[in-house]
């Protein structure tokens, strides 16, 4: 289960990133874009993205993951993929460099490149940050500048060339030893719990019966936070005194109560929107947590 920011949602959040109004299938096979980091937000939301991104960061800040962070205090390459959520907190007023955003089908339209499976983009559990020296900065900056010029050109085969430039950046990073100076958050349990609660609340309110919950279990949330479910459960219990499952059930119950009182949806529609496969499962769940079946909330006995 995922609750990822899509390419379209990213462009809605950062309109300056899509200055050419590129469609989502602009590269034929997949999507590709490159743009300046000068348009980047000071703080980006902690979330997954359903696309890949390679960033040349010139400027200082902190990169946050679920239970650790790393200070970016010199030029660095960042590789982000749909598996691992993160957030960025800029510190210096001037942020420079470039972003390169693309889908997996753009990078590998019809090939199985074994070396890429070991690259910073695809290797699960690898470190995604590579600090670079002046010579490497000049080299990688030059590639990004070529990308910017090519994207704006009318060259018929420009996306094939842009794909080659992207491969060059990936291979440059593969020559470099990744950063290892990650720091644990002072209170990792508290941070993970806060991220879990934020992710839980982000699913509500439900506006239409078609908006079924994407995350229903503790394991779903752990996957979205990129932590082990046992780690998530321990953190939430330690911080709040309640289990992850209790938090999820309480929030679903509260939403169910609101939908029963303030909408005319069928109970079966409410059940589906809250992630229940069958209305009977929802009725049993609601009765267990409220004490009465959902129909009595909607049509109270006078």
mmCIF file of C-alpha atoms in Angstrom:
data_model
loop_
_atom_site.group_PDB
_atom_site.id
_atom_site.type_symbol
_atom_site.label_atom_id
_atom_site.label_comp_id
_atom_site.label_asym_id
_atom_site.label_seq_id
_atom_site.Cartn_x
_atom_site.Cartn_y
_atom_site.Cartn_z
ATOM 1 C CA UNK A 1 0.000 0.000 0.000
ATOM 2 C CA UNK A 2 1.300 3.449 -0.819
ATOM 3 C CA UNK A 3 0.231 6.996 -0.319
ATOM 4 C CA UNK A 4 2.683 8.686 -2.643
ATOM 5 C CA UNK A 5 2.869 12.136 -4.166
ATOM 6 C CA UNK A 6 2.325 11.791 -7.908
ATOM 7 C CA UNK A 7 4.123 13.770 -10.601
ATOM 8 C CA UNK A 8 0.956 15.833 -11.123
ATOM 9 C CA UNK A 9 0.627 16.543 -7.385
ATOM 10 C CA UNK A 10 4.271 17.587 -7.294
ATOM 11 C CA UNK A 11 3.720 20.041 -10.154
ATOM 12 C CA UNK A 12 0.602 21.378 -8.412
ATOM 13 C CA UNK A 13 2.733 21.977 -5.294
ATOM 14 C CA UNK A 14 5.720 23.412 -7.221
ATOM 15 C CA UNK A 15 4.317 24.981 -10.433
ATOM 16 C CA UNK A 16 7.675 26.534 -11.352
ATOM 17 C CA UNK A 17 9.110 23.046 -11.828
ATOM 18 C CA UNK A 18 7.020 22.448 -14.946
ATOM 19 C CA UNK A 19 7.774 25.660 -16.777
ATOM 20 C CA UNK A 20 7.107 24.059 -20.193
ATOM 21 C CA UNK A 21 3.799 22.475 -19.153
ATOM 22 C CA UNK A 22 5.124 18.998 -19.979
ATOM 23 C CA UNK A 23 2.498 16.235 -20.175
ATOM 24 C CA UNK A 24 2.923 13.104 -18.044
ATOM 25 C CA UNK A 25 3.935 11.004 -21.064
ATOM 26 C CA UNK A 26 6.172 13.614 -22.654
ATOM 27 C CA UNK A 27 9.094 11.210 -23.193
ATOM 28 C CA UNK A 28 7.037 8.608 -25.045
ATOM 29 C CA UNK A 29 8.107 5.892 -22.630
ATOM 30 C CA UNK A 30 7.510 7.592 -19.289
ATOM 31 C CA UNK A 31 8.068 11.131 -18.080
ATOM 32 C CA UNK A 32 11.201 13.265 -17.764
ATOM 33 C CA UNK A 33 11.877 16.807 -16.582
ATOM 34 C CA UNK A 34 14.826 18.838 -15.341
ATOM 35 C CA UNK A 35 14.682 22.197 -13.584
ATOM 36 C CA UNK A 36 16.555 24.539 -11.283
ATOM 37 C CA UNK A 37 16.593 24.086 -7.498
ATOM 38 C CA UNK A 38 16.094 27.824 -7.110
ATOM 39 C CA UNK A 39 12.368 27.073 -7.217
ATOM 40 C CA UNK A 40 12.562 24.466 -4.436
ATOM 41 C CA UNK A 41 10.547 24.865 -1.246
ATOM 42 C CA UNK A 42 12.316 25.755 2.014
ATOM 43 C CA UNK A 43 10.657 22.748 3.660
ATOM 44 C CA UNK A 44 9.232 19.847 1.663
ATOM 45 C CA UNK A 45 6.587 17.531 3.147
ATOM 46 C CA UNK A 46 7.692 14.163 4.502
ATOM 47 C CA UNK A 47 6.287 11.673 2.005
ATOM 48 C CA UNK A 48 6.920 9.128 -0.685
ATOM 49 C CA UNK A 49 6.944 10.143 -4.322
ATOM 50 C CA UNK A 50 5.837 7.811 -7.093
ATOM 51 C CA UNK A 51 8.729 8.985 -9.271
ATOM 52 C CA UNK A 52 12.515 9.055 -9.153
ATOM 53 C CA UNK A 53 14.559 12.190 -8.633
ATOM 54 C CA UNK A 54 18.242 13.028 -8.890
ATOM 55 C CA UNK A 55 19.237 16.305 -7.251
ATOM 56 C CA UNK A 56 22.468 18.262 -7.344
ATOM 57 C CA UNK A 57 22.243 20.210 -4.086
ATOM 58 C CA UNK A 58 24.263 23.418 -3.807
ATOM 59 C CA UNK A 59 23.282 25.003 -0.523
ATOM 60 C CA UNK A 60 23.000 23.774 3.051
ATOM 61 C CA UNK A 61 20.177 22.002 4.824
ATOM 62 C CA UNK A 62 19.027 18.790 6.460
ATOM 63 C CA UNK A 63 17.625 15.682 4.829
ATOM 64 C CA UNK A 64 15.215 13.807 7.113
ATOM 65 C CA UNK A 65 14.209 10.168 7.015
ATOM 66 C CA UNK A 66 11.947 8.368 9.496
ATOM 67 C CA UNK A 67 14.440 8.018 12.343
ATOM 68 C CA UNK A 68 17.627 9.668 11.061
ATOM 69 C CA UNK A 69 18.871 12.768 9.293
ATOM 70 C CA UNK A 70 21.992 14.030 7.561
ATOM 71 C CA UNK A 71 23.419 17.540 7.302
ATOM 72 C CA UNK A 72 24.121 18.698 3.747
ATOM 73 C CA UNK A 73 26.939 21.192 4.231
ATOM 74 C CA UNK A 74 28.698 20.912 0.856
ATOM 75 C CA UNK A 75 27.645 20.101 -2.740
ATOM 76 C CA UNK A 76 25.982 16.702 -2.917
ATOM 77 C CA UNK A 77 24.075 14.375 -5.206
ATOM 78 C CA UNK A 78 20.809 13.010 -3.795
ATOM 79 C CA UNK A 79 19.050 9.995 -5.313
ATOM 80 C CA UNK A 80 15.437 9.487 -4.254
ATOM 81 C CA UNK A 81 13.121 6.662 -5.302
ATOM 82 C CA UNK A 82 9.472 5.684 -4.699
ATOM 83 C CA UNK A 83 10.387 3.275 -1.900
ATOM 84 C CA UNK A 84 11.906 5.611 0.691
ATOM 85 C CA UNK A 85 10.046 8.703 1.999
ATOM 86 C CA UNK A 86 12.026 11.795 3.038
ATOM 87 C CA UNK A 87 11.756 15.519 3.646
ATOM 88 C CA UNK A 88 14.132 18.418 3.028
ATOM 89 C CA UNK A 89 14.748 21.389 5.330
ATOM 90 C CA UNK A 90 16.799 24.175 3.750
ATOM 91 C CA UNK A 91 19.090 26.203 6.023
ATOM 92 C CA UNK A 92 21.006 28.587 3.738
ATOM 93 C CA UNK A 93 18.933 31.351 2.078
ATOM 94 C CA UNK A 94 20.465 30.573 -1.314
ATOM 95 C CA UNK A 95 19.660 27.181 -2.822
ATOM 96 C CA UNK A 96 21.183 26.317 -6.179
ATOM 97 C CA UNK A 97 21.678 23.265 -8.351
ATOM 98 C CA UNK A 98 19.219 21.164 -10.343
ATOM 99 C CA UNK A 99 16.543 18.502 -10.045
ATOM 100 C CA UNK A 100 16.039 15.737 -12.569
ATOM 101 C CA UNK A 101 12.632 14.038 -12.245
ATOM 102 C CA UNK A 102 11.566 10.915 -14.144
ATOM 103 C CA UNK A 103 9.641 7.648 -14.052
ATOM 104 C CA UNK A 104 11.226 4.209 -14.123
ATOM 105 C CA UNK A 105 9.831 3.524 -17.593
ATOM 106 C CA UNK A 106 11.791 6.516 -18.884
ATOM 107 C CA UNK A 107 15.074 5.179 -17.524
ATOM 108 C CA UNK A 108 14.495 1.565 -18.562
ATOM 109 C CA UNK A 109 11.958 1.544 -21.409
ATOM 110 C CA UNK A 110 12.839 -1.872 -22.813
ATOM 111 C CA UNK A 111 16.023 -3.084 -21.175
ATOM 112 C CA UNK A 112 17.262 -4.928 -18.136
ATOM 113 C CA UNK A 113 20.433 -3.154 -17.110
ATOM 114 C CA UNK A 114 22.004 -5.149 -14.300
ATOM 115 C CA UNK A 115 24.336 -2.320 -13.263
ATOM 116 C CA UNK A 116 21.377 -0.035 -12.592
ATOM 117 C CA UNK A 117 19.933 -2.514 -10.104
ATOM 118 C CA UNK A 118 23.005 -1.787 -7.983
ATOM 119 C CA UNK A 119 22.844 1.947 -8.588
ATOM 120 C CA UNK A 120 21.867 4.580 -6.003
ATOM 121 C CA UNK A 121 18.438 4.785 -7.641
ATOM 122 C CA UNK A 122 17.378 1.189 -7.192
ATOM 123 C CA UNK A 123 19.488 -0.322 -4.440
ATOM 124 C CA UNK A 124 17.215 -0.716 -1.414
ATOM 125 C CA UNK A 125 18.930 0.041 1.867
ATOM 126 C CA UNK A 126 21.755 1.952 0.201
ATOM 127 C CA UNK A 127 22.810 5.457 1.172
ATOM 128 C CA UNK A 128 21.340 7.982 -1.290
ATOM 129 C CA UNK A 129 23.708 10.918 -0.608
ATOM 130 C CA UNK A 130 27.050 11.435 -2.346
ATOM 131 C CA UNK A 131 29.200 14.440 -1.410
ATOM 132 C CA UNK A 132 31.258 15.629 -4.370
ATOM 133 C CA UNK A 133 34.490 17.600 -4.752
ATOM 134 C CA UNK A 134 35.079 20.628 -6.997
ATOM 135 C CA UNK A 135 36.071 18.583 -10.042
ATOM 136 C CA UNK A 136 33.032 16.313 -9.698
ATOM 137 C CA UNK A 137 30.810 19.370 -9.142
ATOM 138 C CA UNK A 138 32.039 20.887 -12.388
ATOM 139 C CA UNK A 139 31.467 17.610 -14.236
ATOM 140 C CA UNK A 140 27.952 16.965 -12.914
ATOM 141 C CA UNK A 141 26.918 20.627 -13.239
ATOM 142 C CA UNK A 142 27.940 20.484 -16.886
ATOM 143 C CA UNK A 143 25.696 17.463 -17.473
ATOM 144 C CA UNK A 144 22.718 19.151 -15.820
ATOM 145 C CA UNK A 145 23.268 22.294 -17.913
ATOM 146 C CA UNK A 146 23.264 20.163 -21.059
ATOM 147 C CA UNK A 147 20.022 18.560 -19.875
ATOM 148 C CA UNK A 148 18.417 21.979 -19.414
ATOM 149 C CA UNK A 149 19.434 23.088 -22.912
ATOM 150 C CA UNK A 150 18.329 19.818 -24.493
ATOM 151 C CA UNK A 151 14.896 19.784 -22.852
ATOM 152 C CA UNK A 152 14.225 23.251 -24.293
ATOM 153 C CA UNK A 153 15.414 22.222 -27.777
ATOM 154 C CA UNK A 154 13.410 20.991 -30.763
ATOM 155 C CA UNK A 155 15.715 18.039 -31.396
ATOM 156 C CA UNK A 156 13.607 15.026 -32.410
ATOM 157 C CA UNK A 157 15.624 12.494 -30.415
ATOM 158 C CA UNK A 158 16.257 14.678 -27.368
ATOM 159 C CA UNK A 159 14.766 12.237 -24.843
ATOM 160 C CA UNK A 160 17.189 9.522 -25.947
ATOM 161 C CA UNK A 161 20.030 11.977 -25.375
ATOM 162 C CA UNK A 162 18.568 13.047 -22.008
ATOM 163 C CA UNK A 163 18.412 9.382 -20.984
ATOM 164 C CA UNK A 164 22.117 9.052 -21.805
ATOM 165 C CA UNK A 165 22.922 12.148 -19.716
ATOM 166 C CA UNK A 166 21.005 10.623 -16.803
ATOM 167 C CA UNK A 167 23.001 7.405 -17.114
ATOM 168 C CA UNK A 168 26.191 9.477 -17.010
ATOM 169 C CA UNK A 169 25.180 11.085 -13.695
ATOM 170 C CA UNK A 170 24.279 7.694 -12.223
ATOM 171 C CA UNK A 171 27.637 6.231 -13.196
ATOM 172 C CA UNK A 172 29.488 9.268 -11.844
ATOM 173 C CA UNK A 173 27.811 8.628 -8.473
ATOM 174 C CA UNK A 174 28.639 4.914 -8.594
ATOM 175 C CA UNK A 175 32.332 5.881 -8.623
ATOM 176 C CA UNK A 176 31.936 7.794 -5.341
ATOM 177 C CA UNK A 177 31.725 6.393 -1.815
ATOM 178 C CA UNK A 178 28.286 7.265 -0.376
ATOM 179 C CA UNK A 179 27.888 9.427 2.730
ATOM 180 C CA UNK A 180 27.774 7.620 6.079
ATOM 181 C CA UNK A 181 27.459 10.451 8.594
ATOM 182 C CA UNK A 182 23.740 10.051 9.287
ATOM 183 C CA UNK A 183 22.539 11.077 12.737
ATOM 184 C CA UNK A 184 19.759 9.480 14.757
ATOM 185 C CA UNK A 185 16.973 11.836 15.765
ATOM 186 C CA UNK A 186 17.247 12.729 19.464
ATOM 187 C CA UNK A 187 13.897 11.089 20.126
ATOM 188 C CA UNK A 188 13.422 8.701 17.234
ATOM 189 C CA UNK A 189 10.323 7.072 18.763
ATOM 190 C CA UNK A 190 8.594 10.416 19.142
ATOM 191 C CA UNK A 191 9.429 11.425 15.560
ATOM 192 C CA UNK A 192 8.231 8.132 14.066
ATOM 193 C CA UNK A 193 5.005 8.396 16.085
ATOM 194 C CA UNK A 194 4.470 11.961 14.899
ATOM 195 C CA UNK A 195 4.969 10.908 11.284
ATOM 196 C CA UNK A 196 2.561 7.997 11.760
ATOM 197 C CA UNK A 197 -0.151 10.265 13.233
ATOM 198 C CA UNK A 198 0.364 12.781 10.408
ATOM 199 C CA UNK A 199 0.079 10.017 7.804
ATOM 200 C CA UNK A 200 -3.043 8.665 9.490
ATOM 201 C CA UNK A 201 -4.757 12.061 9.608
ATOM 202 C CA UNK A 202 -3.800 12.821 6.015
ATOM 203 C CA UNK A 203 -6.219 10.135 4.823
ATOM 204 C CA UNK A 204 -9.220 11.996 6.251
ATOM 205 C CA UNK A 205 -11.829 13.339 5.772
ATOM 206 C CA UNK A 206 -13.180 11.044 3.078
ATOM 207 C CA UNK A 207 -15.013 13.140 0.488
ATOM 208 C CA UNK A 208 -16.584 10.522 -1.779
ATOM 209 C CA UNK A 209 -17.443 6.822 -1.472
ATOM 210 C CA UNK A 210 -14.823 6.115 -4.163
ATOM 211 C CA UNK A 211 -12.021 7.481 -1.953
ATOM 212 C CA UNK A 212 -11.284 4.179 -0.223
ATOM 213 C CA UNK A 213 -8.561 4.197 2.430
ATOM 214 C CA UNK A 214 -5.196 3.233 1.013
ATOM 215 C CA UNK A 215 -3.619 2.369 4.375
ATOM 216 C CA UNK A 216 -5.555 0.150 6.756
ATOM 217 C CA UNK A 217 -3.032 -1.750 8.861
ATOM 218 C CA UNK A 218 0.080 -1.069 10.925
ATOM 219 C CA UNK A 219 2.107 -2.809 8.230
ATOM 220 C CA UNK A 220 0.737 -0.429 5.563
ATOM 221 C CA UNK A 221 1.928 2.561 7.590
ATOM 222 C CA UNK A 222 5.305 0.969 8.307
ATOM 223 C CA UNK A 223 5.831 0.420 4.580
ATOM 224 C CA UNK A 224 4.999 4.044 3.852
ATOM 225 C CA UNK A 225 7.381 5.249 6.556
ATOM 226 C CA UNK A 226 10.079 2.797 5.437
ATOM 227 C CA UNK A 227 10.519 1.311 8.936
ATOM 228 C CA UNK A 228 9.939 -2.193 10.254
ATOM 229 C CA UNK A 229 6.417 -2.705 11.577
ATOM 230 C CA UNK A 230 7.773 -3.864 14.956
ATOM 231 C CA UNK A 231 9.789 -0.640 15.231
ATOM 232 C CA UNK A 232 6.700 1.413 14.417
ATOM 233 C CA UNK A 233 4.564 -0.482 16.941
ATOM 234 C CA UNK A 234 7.138 -0.094 19.722
ATOM 235 C CA UNK A 235 7.578 3.623 19.008
ATOM 236 C CA UNK A 236 3.840 4.380 18.989
ATOM 237 C CA UNK A 237 3.177 2.349 22.133
ATOM 238 C CA UNK A 238 6.132 3.927 23.961
ATOM 239 C CA UNK A 239 5.123 7.467 22.992
ATOM 240 C CA UNK A 240 1.324 7.353 23.311
ATOM 241 C CA UNK A 241 0.523 4.347 25.490
ATOM 242 C CA UNK A 242 -1.721 3.005 22.728
ATOM 243 C CA UNK A 243 -0.956 0.529 19.959
ATOM 244 C CA UNK A 244 -0.773 1.452 16.296
ATOM 245 C CA UNK A 245 -3.860 -0.662 15.653
ATOM 246 C CA UNK A 246 -5.788 1.157 18.387
ATOM 247 C CA UNK A 247 -4.976 4.546 16.807
ATOM 248 C CA UNK A 248 -6.079 3.350 13.360
ATOM 249 C CA UNK A 249 -9.294 1.816 14.707
ATOM 250 C CA UNK A 250 -10.157 4.946 16.705
ATOM 251 C CA UNK A 251 -9.673 7.219 13.694
ATOM 252 C CA UNK A 252 -11.718 4.961 11.403
ATOM 253 C CA UNK A 253 -14.470 4.804 14.037
ATOM 254 C CA UNK A 254 -14.559 8.588 14.318
ATOM 255 C CA UNK A 255 -14.778 8.973 10.545
ATOM 256 C CA UNK A 256 -17.498 6.310 10.322
ATOM 257 C CA UNK A 257 -19.539 8.140 12.942
ATOM 258 C CA UNK A 258 -19.230 11.419 10.999
ATOM 259 C CA UNK A 259 -20.181 9.795 7.690
ATOM 260 C CA UNK A 260 -23.234 8.129 9.223
ATOM 261 C CA UNK A 261 -24.455 11.410 10.712
ATOM 262 C CA UNK A 262 -23.579 13.869 7.952
ATOM 263 C CA UNK A 263 -23.959 12.001 4.635
ATOM 264 C CA UNK A 264 -26.707 10.065 2.898
ATOM 265 C CA UNK A 265 -24.320 7.380 1.644
ATOM 266 C CA UNK A 266 -25.426 3.772 1.856
ATOM 267 C CA UNK A 267 -23.819 1.924 4.728
ATOM 268 C CA UNK A 268 -22.212 -0.369 2.162
ATOM 269 C CA UNK A 269 -20.591 2.701 0.518
ATOM 270 C CA UNK A 270 -19.309 3.892 3.886
ATOM 271 C CA UNK A 271 -17.938 0.426 4.596
ATOM 272 C CA UNK A 272 -16.065 0.358 1.278
ATOM 273 C CA UNK A 273 -14.665 3.881 1.683
ATOM 274 C CA UNK A 274 -13.273 2.896 5.087
ATOM 275 C CA UNK A 275 -11.485 -0.123 3.658
ATOM 276 C CA UNK A 276 -13.904 -2.912 4.544
ATOM 277 C CA UNK A 277 -14.385 -5.541 1.855
ATOM 278 C CA UNK A 278 -17.887 -6.440 3.026
ATOM 279 C CA UNK A 279 -20.530 -4.355 4.867
ATOM 280 C CA UNK A 280 -20.861 -7.101 7.492
ATOM 281 C CA UNK A 281 -17.206 -6.627 8.446
ATOM 282 C CA UNK A 282 -17.851 -2.912 8.944
ATOM 283 C CA UNK A 283 -20.983 -3.586 11.021
ATOM 284 C CA UNK A 284 -19.063 -5.945 13.308
ATOM 285 C CA UNK A 285 -16.169 -3.484 13.629
ATOM 286 C CA UNK A 286 -18.465 -0.552 14.416
ATOM 287 C CA UNK A 287 -20.513 -2.490 16.951
ATOM 288 C CA UNK A 288 -17.339 -3.675 18.670
ATOM 289 C CA UNK A 289 -16.020 -0.107 19.107
ATOM 290 C CA UNK A 290 -19.267 1.854 19.586
ATOM 291 C CA UNK A 291 -21.543 -0.756 21.108
ATOM 292 C CA UNK A 292 -24.360 -0.422 18.577
ATOM 293 C CA UNK A 293 -24.676 -1.251 14.862
ATOM 294 C CA UNK A 294 -24.177 1.641 12.386
ATOM 295 C CA UNK A 295 -27.868 1.729 11.507
ATOM 296 C CA UNK A 296 -28.757 2.873 15.018
ATOM 297 C CA UNK A 297 -26.471 5.890 14.701
ATOM 298 C CA UNK A 298 -28.116 6.913 11.444
ATOM 299 C CA UNK A 299 -31.671 6.174 12.627
ATOM 300 C CA UNK A 300 -31.655 6.589 16.388
ATOM 301 C CA UNK A 301 -34.516 5.020 18.319
ATOM 302 C CA UNK A 302 -36.628 7.777 19.918
#
